[in-house]
């Protein structure tokens, strides 16, 4: 892998568009970048790793920040965040004895509270959609991330690699990544985790069976609720139609004289009630003469009866003969005379 060119646009301390030629000459394969502290030497190394590895890049200035936060804060302070930043890296590799030139462009910008990122890869000057979508896997075939730490490092990393005790771990991890050992170990770890999940006890199986039954009942209940809701909606619709028809019939009935008909029925009911009261009154009047005499007294301008209910009243001294009772109270004078015979007339 030979680096050709690195272009930075509003990234970190590099304002505007800055380009760095990284081509090497024969027998001089090393590129040295020098400068004072804070001039942006480490930023160049971070840019190369970021454009190649994206979220997996081991940038020195990222720390524990999230990837979106790092991208947002890596935009130059004097630049417009909505226009964002851009990194481009051109390099070449040899595939099946033929050189191939890659250009990887990673751009991002801030949209509201989110960061939008895009990646485009061209191979020999032509955009390759497949490689662009699967660049994370493709770059591992070109330069694995673990091996990249042996190629992109600053002066502090040289001291670390020079220490035999500290360099052993770094070199071991790089070789394992290069040979695919790390991937095999990761697969082994994932397989063990999968086996542990599959070792369910009998109790767990029973709980799972109960969960399945409850889910089935829940689905059946939900379906029943749906069916009943449909039936309710249909019944409500029919009720609305019936109420509308009833209102129309009542209006037609009222226009056709139905109100007068109802008033007539009310009058007829009142007439029947009055007739019943009249019949009851007549029935009471047809009671026995004895009861009538005890409950009332007969008044005449010239005579009063001598019945017991009237005994407390002052009896007149002059009473006509018994023959006159029939003219005063026809129909029941005979009974009164038998029950209460009149006194003899005074002379």
GROMACS .gro file of C-alpha atoms in nm:
model
  347
    1UNK     CA    1   0.000   0.000   0.000
    2UNK     CA    2   0.150   0.333  -0.113
    3UNK     CA    3   0.000   0.663   0.000
    4UNK     CA    4  -0.016   0.928  -0.272
    5UNK     CA    5  -0.208   1.227  -0.146
    6UNK     CA    6  -0.405   1.345   0.160
    7UNK     CA    7  -0.652   1.632   0.134
    8UNK     CA    8  -0.812   1.798   0.436
    9UNK     CA    9  -1.096   2.047   0.418
   10UNK     CA   10  -1.190   2.232   0.740
   11UNK     CA   11  -1.068   1.943   0.954
   12UNK     CA   12  -0.921   2.018   1.295
   13UNK     CA   13  -0.663   2.295   1.278
   14UNK     CA   14  -0.658   2.289   0.895
   15UNK     CA   15  -0.890   2.562   0.774
   16UNK     CA   16  -1.002   2.557   0.413
   17UNK     CA   17  -0.867   2.298   0.170
   18UNK     CA   18  -0.515   2.172   0.240
   19UNK     CA   19  -0.335   1.900   0.041
   20UNK     CA   20  -0.028   1.694   0.139
   21UNK     CA   21   0.175   1.495  -0.112
   22UNK     CA   22   0.282   1.162   0.040
   23UNK     CA   23   0.449   1.001  -0.261
   24UNK     CA   24   0.791   0.850  -0.188
   25UNK     CA   25   1.096   0.812  -0.402
   26UNK     CA   26   1.274   0.484  -0.479
   27UNK     CA   27   1.477   0.354  -0.187
   28UNK     CA   28   1.329   0.620   0.038
   29UNK     CA   29   0.995   0.464   0.154
   30UNK     CA   30   0.958   0.661   0.478
   31UNK     CA   31   0.768   0.991   0.515
   32UNK     CA   32   0.868   1.210   0.810
   33UNK     CA   33   0.655   1.505   0.917
   34UNK     CA   34   0.806   1.752   1.162
   35UNK     CA   35   0.678   2.061   1.337
   36UNK     CA   36   0.623   2.236   1.669
   37UNK     CA   37   0.373   2.113   1.922
   38UNK     CA   38   0.019   2.198   1.823
   39UNK     CA   39   0.099   2.244   1.455
   40UNK     CA   40  -0.120   1.948   1.350
   41UNK     CA   41   0.119   1.655   1.305
   42UNK     CA   42  -0.104   1.416   1.500
   43UNK     CA   43  -0.407   1.555   1.320
   44UNK     CA   44  -0.265   1.426   0.991
   45UNK     CA   45  -0.232   1.074   1.132
   46UNK     CA   46  -0.585   1.096   1.276
   47UNK     CA   47  -0.714   1.208   0.936
   48UNK     CA   48  -0.558   0.906   0.759
   49UNK     CA   49  -0.707   0.661   1.009
   50UNK     CA   50  -1.043   0.838   1.013
   51UNK     CA   51  -1.085   0.837   0.636
   52UNK     CA   52  -0.992   0.467   0.622
   53UNK     CA   53  -1.166   0.321   0.928
   54UNK     CA   54  -1.440   0.567   1.022
   55UNK     CA   55  -1.604   0.478   1.359
   56UNK     CA   56  -1.333   0.215   1.430
   57UNK     CA   57  -1.048   0.460   1.384
   58UNK     CA   58  -0.818   0.496   1.685
   59UNK     CA   59  -0.781   0.871   1.672
   60UNK     CA   60  -0.569   1.027   1.944
   61UNK     CA   61  -0.805   1.316   2.009
   62UNK     CA   62  -1.124   1.113   2.036
   63UNK     CA   63  -1.092   0.974   2.388
   64UNK     CA   64  -1.422   0.846   2.527
   65UNK     CA   65  -1.639   1.067   2.310
   66UNK     CA   66  -1.895   0.918   2.076
   67UNK     CA   67  -1.826   0.905   1.705
   68UNK     CA   68  -2.085   1.173   1.623
   69UNK     CA   69  -1.948   1.402   1.891
   70UNK     CA   70  -1.593   1.355   1.762
   71UNK     CA   71  -1.700   1.437   1.405
   72UNK     CA   72  -1.890   1.743   1.520
   73UNK     CA   73  -1.598   1.876   1.721
   74UNK     CA   74  -1.339   1.793   1.453
   75UNK     CA   75  -1.489   2.054   1.216
   76UNK     CA   76  -1.274   2.366   1.207
   77UNK     CA   77  -1.405   2.631   1.443
   78UNK     CA   78  -1.397   2.903   1.178
   79UNK     CA   79  -1.590   2.686   0.928
   80UNK     CA   80  -1.966   2.654   0.885
   81UNK     CA   81  -2.078   2.336   1.061
   82UNK     CA   82  -2.369   2.297   0.821
   83UNK     CA   83  -2.120   2.269   0.533
   84UNK     CA   84  -1.907   2.027   0.736
   85UNK     CA   85  -1.563   1.885   0.669
   86UNK     CA   86  -1.405   1.647   0.419
   87UNK     CA   87  -1.110   1.406   0.407
   88UNK     CA   88  -0.967   1.248   0.092
   89UNK     CA   89  -0.694   0.986   0.074
   90UNK     CA   90  -0.541   0.854  -0.246
   91UNK     CA   91  -0.333   0.538  -0.237
   92UNK     CA   92  -0.241   0.242  -0.457
   93UNK     CA   93  -0.210  -0.133  -0.404
   94UNK     CA   94  -0.115  -0.425  -0.624
   95UNK     CA   95  -0.391  -0.678  -0.698
   96UNK     CA   96  -0.302  -0.990  -0.893
   97UNK     CA   97   0.009  -0.820  -1.028
   98UNK     CA   98  -0.178  -0.511  -1.145
   99UNK     CA   99  -0.166  -0.175  -0.965
  100UNK     CA  100  -0.499  -0.029  -0.857
  101UNK     CA  101  -0.547   0.326  -0.739
  102UNK     CA  102  -0.807   0.404  -0.470
  103UNK     CA  103  -0.944   0.738  -0.362
  104UNK     CA  104  -1.151   0.736  -0.043
  105UNK     CA  105  -1.355   1.048   0.037
  106UNK     CA  106  -1.531   1.082   0.373
  107UNK     CA  107  -1.749   1.391   0.429
  108UNK     CA  108  -1.979   1.493   0.712
  109UNK     CA  109  -2.182   1.795   0.819
  110UNK     CA  110  -2.411   1.896   1.104
  111UNK     CA  111  -2.787   1.892   1.042
  112UNK     CA  112  -2.975   2.012   1.348
  113UNK     CA  113  -2.877   1.783   1.632
  114UNK     CA  114  -2.750   1.507   1.405
  115UNK     CA  115  -2.432   1.452   1.205
  116UNK     CA  116  -2.470   1.331   0.846
  117UNK     CA  117  -2.180   1.128   0.707
  118UNK     CA  118  -2.114   0.990   0.359
  119UNK     CA  119  -1.839   0.777   0.206
  120UNK     CA  120  -1.742   0.745  -0.160
  121UNK     CA  121  -1.471   0.517  -0.302
  122UNK     CA  122  -1.335   0.536  -0.655
  123UNK     CA  123  -1.114   0.268  -0.805
  124UNK     CA  124  -0.896   0.370  -1.099
  125UNK     CA  125  -1.099   0.688  -1.137
  126UNK     CA  126  -1.442   0.515  -1.137
  127UNK     CA  127  -1.692   0.523  -0.853
  128UNK     CA  128  -1.758   0.175  -0.711
  129UNK     CA  129  -2.091   0.148  -0.532
  130UNK     CA  130  -2.031  -0.203  -0.396
  131UNK     CA  131  -1.696  -0.119  -0.240
  132UNK     CA  132  -1.837   0.207  -0.101
  133UNK     CA  133  -2.119   0.026   0.079
  134UNK     CA  134  -1.891  -0.249   0.212
  135UNK     CA  135  -1.578  -0.044   0.272
  136UNK     CA  136  -1.543  -0.150   0.637
  137UNK     CA  137  -1.491  -0.512   0.528
  138UNK     CA  138  -1.291  -0.425   0.217
  139UNK     CA  139  -1.034  -0.211   0.399
  140UNK     CA  140  -0.958  -0.502   0.634
  141UNK     CA  141  -0.838  -0.696   0.330
  142UNK     CA  142  -0.611  -0.410   0.232
  143UNK     CA  143  -0.476  -0.298   0.571
  144UNK     CA  144  -0.627  -0.448   0.890
  145UNK     CA  145  -0.687  -0.205   1.172
  146UNK     CA  146  -0.457  -0.391   1.411
  147UNK     CA  147  -0.174  -0.378   1.157
  148UNK     CA  148  -0.230  -0.009   1.085
  149UNK     CA  149  -0.092   0.079   1.426
  150UNK     CA  150   0.251  -0.039   1.302
  151UNK     CA  151   0.244   0.203   1.009
  152UNK     CA  152   0.070   0.518   1.137
  153UNK     CA  153   0.222   0.643   1.459
  154UNK     CA  154   0.386   0.954   1.599
  155UNK     CA  155   0.712   0.999   1.787
  156UNK     CA  156   0.564   0.884   2.118
  157UNK     CA  157   0.463   0.557   1.958
  158UNK     CA  158   0.825   0.503   1.844
  159UNK     CA  159   0.933   0.500   2.206
  160UNK     CA  160   0.663   0.247   2.289
  161UNK     CA  161   0.764   0.019   2.003
  162UNK     CA  162   1.129   0.047   2.104
  163UNK     CA  163   1.055  -0.097   2.446
  164UNK     CA  164   1.073  -0.479   2.410
  165UNK     CA  165   0.828  -0.542   2.692
  166UNK     CA  166   0.565  -0.302   2.560
  167UNK     CA  167   0.623  -0.373   2.192
  168UNK     CA  168   0.562  -0.745   2.227
  169UNK     CA  169   0.191  -0.705   2.290
  170UNK     CA  170   0.148  -0.460   2.005
  171UNK     CA  171   0.331  -0.679   1.756
  172UNK     CA  172   0.145  -0.991   1.872
  173UNK     CA  173  -0.192  -0.825   1.826
  174UNK     CA  174  -0.090  -0.698   1.482
  175UNK     CA  175   0.031  -1.040   1.365
  176UNK     CA  176  -0.281  -1.213   1.497
  177UNK     CA  177  -0.501  -0.962   1.317
  178UNK     CA  178  -0.302  -1.008   0.999
  179UNK     CA  179  -0.335  -1.387   1.016
  180UNK     CA  180  -0.700  -1.376   1.116
  181UNK     CA  181  -0.641  -1.524   1.461
  182UNK     CA  182  -0.830  -1.242   1.632
  183UNK     CA  183  -1.133  -1.311   1.418
  184UNK     CA  184  -1.119  -1.683   1.506
  185UNK     CA  185  -1.099  -1.601   1.877
  186UNK     CA  186  -1.390  -1.363   1.848
  187UNK     CA  187  -1.592  -1.630   1.671
  188UNK     CA  188  -1.502  -1.878   1.945
  189UNK     CA  189  -1.620  -1.634   2.212
  190UNK     CA  190  -1.945  -1.571   2.028
  191UNK     CA  191  -2.001  -1.945   1.987
  192UNK     CA  192  -1.957  -2.008   2.360
  193UNK     CA  193  -2.204  -1.732   2.438
  194UNK     CA  194  -2.452  -1.887   2.196
  195UNK     CA  195  -2.412  -2.228   2.357
  196UNK     CA  196  -2.477  -2.083   2.701
  197UNK     CA  197  -2.798  -1.927   2.577
  198UNK     CA  198  -2.911  -2.258   2.434
  199UNK     CA  199  -2.855  -2.447   2.761
  200UNK     CA  200  -3.196  -2.383   2.908
  201UNK     CA  201  -3.312  -2.579   3.209
  202UNK     CA  202  -3.643  -2.763   3.227
  203UNK     CA  203  -3.787  -2.483   3.435
  204UNK     CA  204  -3.690  -2.231   3.171
  205UNK     CA  205  -3.858  -2.449   2.909
  206UNK     CA  206  -4.177  -2.451   3.117
  207UNK     CA  207  -4.166  -2.075   3.154
  208UNK     CA  208  -4.118  -2.039   2.780
  209UNK     CA  209  -4.415  -2.269   2.720
  210UNK     CA  210  -4.628  -2.056   2.953
  211UNK     CA  211  -4.515  -1.745   2.771
  212UNK     CA  212  -4.615  -1.901   2.439
  213UNK     CA  213  -4.958  -1.994   2.579
  214UNK     CA  214  -5.009  -1.646   2.718
  215UNK     CA  215  -4.908  -1.495   2.387
  216UNK     CA  216  -5.155  -1.720   2.205
  217UNK     CA  217  -5.433  -1.626   2.448
  218UNK     CA  218  -5.342  -1.262   2.415
  219UNK     CA  219  -5.362  -1.284   2.038
  220UNK     CA  220  -5.696  -1.466   2.059
  221UNK     CA  221  -5.831  -1.204   2.300
  222UNK     CA  222  -5.709  -0.926   2.074
  223UNK     CA  223  -5.882  -1.092   1.778
  224UNK     CA  224  -6.202  -1.127   1.982
  225UNK     CA  225  -6.187  -0.762   2.079
  226UNK     CA  226  -6.142  -0.671   1.713
  227UNK     CA  227  -6.441  -0.885   1.610
  228UNK     CA  228  -6.663  -0.747   1.885
  229UNK     CA  229  -6.559  -0.395   1.796
  230UNK     CA  230  -6.665  -0.457   1.437
  231UNK     CA  231  -6.999  -0.598   1.552
  232UNK     CA  232  -7.048  -0.299   1.781
  233UNK     CA  233  -6.972  -0.062   1.497
  234UNK     CA  234  -7.225  -0.242   1.276
  235UNK     CA  235  -7.491  -0.233   1.550
  236UNK     CA  236  -7.423   0.135   1.612
  237UNK     CA  237  -7.461   0.203   1.241
  238UNK     CA  238  -7.793   0.015   1.230
  239UNK     CA  239  -7.911   0.203   1.541
  240UNK     CA  240  -7.829   0.537   1.381
  241UNK     CA  241  -8.022   0.438   1.070
  242UNK     CA  242  -8.321   0.321   1.279
  243UNK     CA  243  -8.321   0.643   1.483
  244UNK     CA  244  -8.315   0.847   1.165
  245UNK     CA  245  -8.607   0.647   1.025
  246UNK     CA  246  -8.800   0.686   1.352
  247UNK     CA  247  -8.748   1.062   1.350
  248UNK     CA  248  -8.872   1.078   0.990
  249UNK     CA  249  -9.178   0.865   1.072
  250UNK     CA  250  -9.262   1.084   1.372
  251UNK     CA  251  -9.241   1.396   1.158
  252UNK     CA  252  -9.463   1.241   0.891
  253UNK     CA  253  -9.704   1.122   1.160
  254UNK     CA  254  -9.727   1.469   1.309
  255UNK     CA  255  -9.786   1.628   0.969
  256UNK     CA  256 -10.061   1.373   0.898
  257UNK     CA  257 -10.261   1.468   1.213
  258UNK     CA  258 -10.109   1.220   1.448
  259UNK     CA  259 -10.091   1.478   1.725
  260UNK     CA  260 -10.465   1.529   1.722
  261UNK     CA  261 -10.509   1.152   1.728
  262UNK     CA  262 -10.294   1.130   2.039
  263UNK     CA  263 -10.498   1.409   2.205
  264UNK     CA  264 -10.816   1.217   2.120
  265UNK     CA  265 -10.679   0.905   2.284
  266UNK     CA  266 -10.600   1.110   2.593
  267UNK     CA  267 -10.953   1.247   2.607
  268UNK     CA  268 -11.097   0.901   2.565
  269UNK     CA  269 -10.884   0.774   2.852
  270UNK     CA  270 -11.004   1.062   3.070
  271UNK     CA  271 -11.363   0.983   2.968
  272UNK     CA  272 -11.322   0.620   3.068
  273UNK     CA  273 -11.176   0.723   3.404
  274UNK     CA  274 -11.467   0.960   3.464
  275UNK     CA  275 -11.716   0.688   3.373
  276UNK     CA  276 -11.550   0.451   3.621
  277UNK     CA  277 -11.574   0.712   3.897
  278UNK     CA  278 -11.941   0.775   3.807
  279UNK     CA  279 -12.019   0.404   3.822
  280UNK     CA  280 -11.849   0.377   4.160
  281UNK     CA  281 -12.048   0.675   4.288
  282UNK     CA  282 -12.373   0.518   4.173
  283UNK     CA  283 -12.274   0.194   4.337
  284UNK     CA  284 -12.216   0.374   4.663
  285UNK     CA  285 -12.554   0.545   4.633
  286UNK     CA  286 -12.722   0.208   4.586
  287UNK     CA  287 -12.604   0.090   4.927
  288UNK     CA  288 -12.865  -0.024   5.196
  289UNK     CA  289 -13.105   0.245   5.328
  290UNK     CA  290 -12.998   0.172   5.687
  291UNK     CA  291 -12.636   0.262   5.604
  292UNK     CA  292 -12.750   0.573   5.426
  293UNK     CA  293 -12.955   0.685   5.718
  294UNK     CA  294 -12.665   0.644   5.955
  295UNK     CA  295 -12.433   0.845   5.737
  296UNK     CA  296 -12.657   1.136   5.657
  297UNK     CA  297 -12.969   1.323   5.774
  298UNK     CA  298 -13.260   1.428   5.561
  299UNK     CA  299 -13.333   1.793   5.558
  300UNK     CA  300 -13.661   1.947   5.459
  301UNK     CA  301 -13.801   2.286   5.515
  302UNK     CA  302 -14.069   2.135   5.722
  303UNK     CA  303 -13.942   1.799   5.867
  304UNK     CA  304 -13.631   1.599   5.985
  305UNK     CA  305 -13.601   1.221   6.025
  306UNK     CA  306 -13.562   1.063   6.362
  307UNK     CA  307 -13.276   0.830   6.278
  308UNK     CA  308 -13.008   0.759   6.533
  309UNK     CA  309 -12.730   0.956   6.361
  310UNK     CA  310 -12.957   1.254   6.396
  311UNK     CA  311 -13.042   1.181   6.758
  312UNK     CA  312 -12.789   1.428   6.885
  313UNK     CA  313 -12.963   1.699   6.695
  314UNK     CA  314 -13.266   1.873   6.834
  315UNK     CA  315 -13.573   1.684   6.729
  316UNK     CA  316 -13.866   1.890   6.613
  317UNK     CA  317 -14.183   1.859   6.811
  318UNK     CA  318 -14.404   1.866   6.514
  319UNK     CA  319 -14.367   1.572   6.281
  320UNK     CA  320 -14.603   1.485   6.008
  321UNK     CA  321 -14.769   1.153   6.001
  322UNK     CA  322 -14.600   0.844   5.870
  323UNK     CA  323 -14.780   0.872   5.545
  324UNK     CA  324 -14.574   1.178   5.459
  325UNK     CA  325 -14.238   0.983   5.458
  326UNK     CA  326 -14.303   0.835   5.121
  327UNK     CA  327 -14.337   1.177   4.968
  328UNK     CA  328 -14.019   1.309   5.130
  329UNK     CA  329 -13.794   1.008   5.077
  330UNK     CA  330 -13.955   0.782   4.823
  331UNK     CA  331 -13.810   0.436   4.794
  332UNK     CA  332 -13.669   0.394   5.143
  333UNK     CA  333 -13.932   0.551   5.380
  334UNK     CA  334 -14.067   0.205   5.460
  335UNK     CA  335 -13.730   0.083   5.585
  336UNK     CA  336 -13.682   0.390   5.796
  337UNK     CA  337 -14.024   0.349   5.952
  338UNK     CA  338 -13.949  -0.011   6.041
  339UNK     CA  339 -13.613   0.069   6.195
  340UNK     CA  340 -13.714   0.395   6.358
  341UNK     CA  341 -14.090   0.424   6.395
  342UNK     CA  342 -14.211   0.784   6.422
  343UNK     CA  343 -14.349   0.921   6.743
  344UNK     CA  344 -14.716   0.982   6.776
  345UNK     CA  345 -14.825   1.322   6.667
  346UNK     CA  346 -14.898   1.585   6.933
  347UNK     CA  347 -15.240   1.719   6.954
   0.00000   0.00000   0.00000
